[in-house]
């Protein structure tokens, strides 16, 4: 047997994305004939709007298939600037915008440009699965700031102060949150802004779910609460969630010119420009009608009400009502330690495996988000699937002893 090539040490720091791994396993089981209900998917269950698809097709027909500028075509960056000015009253210039290959790519570029060995990055927990590995790949250390279910997963001054050190370089905010759907309060963001200004932190605001909010209020944002923090803030966003464009792979970042320039350097030596065709489609999304996110939200709303009601009706399960995004994050810890056919449900991994194998329901274990008590369900699926899923869930939990 030939010797295998050795891998770089950095490969010891990361694992494959657990959400994508669960989705892949569910798809494989479905292809083999299993009646899978997939609650693991982190994408809207809608087709990309017709006018956006038409813009992509037009780009192909007109031969817009060559390299573009590394940070994205000027008209898309200008449209992003105009959208933020109109919607939020925040003023940027085109060279403060980078268009990249999805929001995750923007996070990676940012981390490579700003973080390094010796730096610590605060990550409120539960967190999106890719935050820690991307920080680790930059050579920095993730520091987890615990959030309490009983406080609606809000960030508290006490926990923030307890986790911050002289090595803290920045903090990642995700509001509305994946996986909890929670929104950080103005009070919490005011404390973050105060500490960031005093200590020179960079604030990374991942706003990818900012158009999917169920309460009729504007989500508190750190740039509204403390405008002085703008020069220390990187905004991450994209069209994936707002316009059901996950496969088009277009994200964007906004921030200080020198940081965006550094991120462009990284991008120039990795992917170069995002796909030209996808950029034209994204331009149609950003510059065109903005009613699509609202339409999706109206569809998600009754699903949210139903799934939360069903989950909280089950003895032993608690579930915070998500204020945004399209996930619920119920607490299953009351069922840990129970058994099925001699196998112990020790935590969220075993619970998700049990639900997949026994009930053909794909979920994501909370351990993937740094919170083992919980299991994530996406309600970006049909109401009929949710109804059947809740029936299967109750049946499966009833078999545990």
PDB file of N, CA and C in Angstrom, residues 17-19 104 122-135 172-181 206 366-371:
ATOM      1  N   UNK A  17     -18.409  21.134   7.509  1.00  0.00           N
ATOM      2  CA  UNK A  17     -19.587  21.816   8.044  1.00  0.00           C
ATOM      3  C   UNK A  17     -20.635  20.788   8.457  1.00  0.00           C
ATOM      4  N   UNK A  18     -21.030  20.759   9.741  1.00  0.00           N
ATOM      5  CA  UNK A  18     -22.001  19.749  10.182  1.00  0.00           C
ATOM      6  C   UNK A  18     -23.377  19.921   9.560  1.00  0.00           C
ATOM      7  N   UNK A  19     -23.768  21.154   9.270  1.00  0.00           N
ATOM      8  CA  UNK A  19     -25.082  21.359   8.656  1.00  0.00           C
ATOM      9  C   UNK A  19     -25.115  20.780   7.249  1.00  0.00           C
ATOM     10  N   UNK A 104     -20.204  33.455   3.514  1.00  0.00           N
ATOM     11  CA  UNK A 104     -19.138  32.720   4.197  1.00  0.00           C
ATOM     12  C   UNK A 104     -17.770  33.132   3.667  1.00  0.00           C
ATOM     13  N   UNK A 122     -14.327  37.168  20.125  1.00  0.00           N
ATOM     14  CA  UNK A 122     -15.501  36.809  20.912  1.00  0.00           C
ATOM     15  C   UNK A 122     -16.625  36.327  19.995  1.00  0.00           C
ATOM     16  N   UNK A 123     -17.198  35.182  20.339  1.00  0.00           N
ATOM     17  CA  UNK A 123     -18.286  34.598  19.553  1.00  0.00           C
ATOM     18  C   UNK A 123     -19.441  34.257  20.488  1.00  0.00           C
ATOM     19  N   UNK A 124     -20.522  35.044  20.465  1.00  0.00           N
ATOM     20  CA  UNK A 124     -21.695  34.681  21.262  1.00  0.00           C
ATOM     21  C   UNK A 124     -22.183  33.282  20.890  1.00  0.00           C
ATOM     22  N   UNK A 125     -22.532  32.499  21.921  1.00  0.00           N
ATOM     23  CA  UNK A 125     -22.850  31.085  21.739  1.00  0.00           C
ATOM     24  C   UNK A 125     -24.223  30.759  22.310  1.00  0.00           C
ATOM     25  N   UNK A 126     -25.106  30.136  21.537  1.00  0.00           N
ATOM     26  CA  UNK A 126     -24.946  29.403  20.280  1.00  0.00           C
ATOM     27  C   UNK A 126     -24.515  30.297  19.107  1.00  0.00           C
ATOM     28  N   UNK A 127     -23.717  29.705  18.224  1.00  0.00           N
ATOM     29  CA  UNK A 127     -23.138  30.433  17.100  1.00  0.00           C
ATOM     30  C   UNK A 127     -23.388  29.673  15.800  1.00  0.00           C
ATOM     31  N   UNK A 128     -23.253  30.405  14.686  1.00  0.00           N
ATOM     32  CA  UNK A 128     -23.281  29.735  13.387  1.00  0.00           C
ATOM     33  C   UNK A 128     -22.039  28.856  13.267  1.00  0.00           C
ATOM     34  N   UNK A 129     -22.207  27.680  12.691  1.00  0.00           N
ATOM     35  CA  UNK A 129     -21.173  26.647  12.741  1.00  0.00           C
ATOM     36  C   UNK A 129     -19.830  27.060  12.153  1.00  0.00           C
ATOM     37  N   UNK A 130     -19.809  27.997  11.210  1.00  0.00           N
ATOM     38  CA  UNK A 130     -18.557  28.328  10.519  1.00  0.00           C
ATOM     39  C   UNK A 130     -17.726  29.400  11.218  1.00  0.00           C
ATOM     40  N   UNK A 131     -18.276  30.077  12.221  1.00  0.00           N
ATOM     41  CA  UNK A 131     -17.494  31.129  12.873  1.00  0.00           C
ATOM     42  C   UNK A 131     -16.198  30.597  13.506  1.00  0.00           C
ATOM     43  N   UNK A 132     -16.258  29.577  14.382  1.00  0.00           N
ATOM     44  CA  UNK A 132     -15.008  29.131  15.011  1.00  0.00           C
ATOM     45  C   UNK A 132     -13.953  28.638  14.028  1.00  0.00           C
ATOM     46  N   UNK A 133     -14.293  27.763  13.061  1.00  0.00           N
ATOM     47  CA  UNK A 133     -13.234  27.297  12.165  1.00  0.00           C
ATOM     48  C   UNK A 133     -12.615  28.400  11.316  1.00  0.00           C
ATOM     49  N   UNK A 134     -13.408  29.379  10.915  1.00  0.00           N
ATOM     50  CA  UNK A 134     -12.841  30.464  10.109  1.00  0.00           C
ATOM     51  C   UNK A 134     -11.896  31.315  10.947  1.00  0.00           C
ATOM     52  N   UNK A 135     -12.223  31.521  12.215  1.00  0.00           N
ATOM     53  CA  UNK A 135     -11.309  32.221  13.124  1.00  0.00           C
ATOM     54  C   UNK A 135     -10.037  31.401  13.323  1.00  0.00           C
ATOM     55  N   UNK A 172     -17.957  38.856  16.870  1.00  0.00           N
ATOM     56  CA  UNK A 172     -18.858  38.550  15.760  1.00  0.00           C
ATOM     57  C   UNK A 172     -20.298  38.599  16.266  1.00  0.00           C
ATOM     58  N   UNK A 173     -21.115  39.433  15.633  1.00  0.00           N
ATOM     59  CA  UNK A 173     -22.530  39.553  15.974  1.00  0.00           C
ATOM     60  C   UNK A 173     -23.372  38.990  14.835  1.00  0.00           C
ATOM     61  N   UNK A 174     -24.393  38.230  15.179  1.00  0.00           N
ATOM     62  CA  UNK A 174     -25.304  37.672  14.177  1.00  0.00           C
ATOM     63  C   UNK A 174     -26.726  37.852  14.698  1.00  0.00           C
ATOM     64  N   UNK A 175     -27.406  38.850  14.159  1.00  0.00           N
ATOM     65  CA  UNK A 175     -28.728  39.224  14.674  1.00  0.00           C
ATOM     66  C   UNK A 175     -29.604  39.698  13.517  1.00  0.00           C
ATOM     67  N   UNK A 176     -30.695  38.966  13.202  1.00  0.00           N
ATOM     68  CA  UNK A 176     -31.178  37.721  13.788  1.00  0.00           C
ATOM     69  C   UNK A 176     -30.155  36.583  13.650  1.00  0.00           C
ATOM     70  N   UNK A 177     -30.256  35.666  14.581  1.00  0.00           N
ATOM     71  CA  UNK A 177     -29.240  34.632  14.723  1.00  0.00           C
ATOM     72  C   UNK A 177     -29.603  33.326  14.030  1.00  0.00           C
ATOM     73  N   UNK A 178     -28.606  32.706  13.479  1.00  0.00           N
ATOM     74  CA  UNK A 178     -28.637  31.293  13.148  1.00  0.00           C
ATOM     75  C   UNK A 178     -27.746  30.623  14.197  1.00  0.00           C
ATOM     76  N   UNK A 179     -28.289  29.822  15.119  1.00  0.00           N
ATOM     77  CA  UNK A 179     -29.469  28.981  14.970  1.00  0.00           C
ATOM     78  C   UNK A 179     -30.717  29.413  15.749  1.00  0.00           C
ATOM     79  N   UNK A 180     -30.625  30.448  16.591  1.00  0.00           N
ATOM     80  CA  UNK A 180     -31.707  30.680  17.558  1.00  0.00           C
ATOM     81  C   UNK A 180     -32.847  31.536  17.026  1.00  0.00           C
ATOM     82  N   UNK A 181     -32.575  32.358  15.999  1.00  0.00           N
ATOM     83  CA  UNK A 181     -33.565  33.323  15.537  1.00  0.00           C
ATOM     84  C   UNK A 181     -33.675  34.530  16.446  1.00  0.00           C
ATOM     85  N   UNK A 206     -22.812  40.234  11.130  1.00  0.00           N
ATOM     86  CA  UNK A 206     -23.329  39.323  10.106  1.00  0.00           C
ATOM     87  C   UNK A 206     -24.838  39.534  10.022  1.00  0.00           C
ATOM     88  N   UNK A 366     -27.477  20.482  18.301  1.00  0.00           N
ATOM     89  CA  UNK A 366     -27.035  21.747  18.877  1.00  0.00           C
ATOM     90  C   UNK A 366     -25.547  21.790  19.151  1.00  0.00           C
ATOM     91  N   UNK A 367     -24.917  20.621  19.321  1.00  0.00           N
ATOM     92  CA  UNK A 367     -23.475  20.590  19.551  1.00  0.00           C
ATOM     93  C   UNK A 367     -22.716  21.276  18.424  1.00  0.00           C
ATOM     94  N   UNK A 368     -23.261  21.229  17.219  1.00  0.00           N
ATOM     95  CA  UNK A 368     -22.621  21.891  16.076  1.00  0.00           C
ATOM     96  C   UNK A 368     -22.589  23.402  16.243  1.00  0.00           C
ATOM     97  N   UNK A 369     -23.489  23.922  17.088  1.00  0.00           N
ATOM     98  CA  UNK A 369     -23.591  25.364  17.324  1.00  0.00           C
ATOM     99  C   UNK A 369     -23.051  25.748  18.701  1.00  0.00           C
ATOM    100  N   UNK A 370     -22.375  24.792  19.354  1.00  0.00           N
ATOM    101  CA  UNK A 370     -21.817  25.059  20.674  1.00  0.00           C
ATOM    102  C   UNK A 370     -22.823  24.982  21.794  1.00  0.00           C
ATOM    103  N   UNK A 371     -23.973  24.329  21.569  1.00  0.00           N
ATOM    104  CA  UNK A 371     -25.038  24.284  22.569  1.00  0.00           C
ATOM    105  C   UNK A 371     -25.703  22.913  22.529  1.00  0.00           C
TER     106      UNK A 371
END
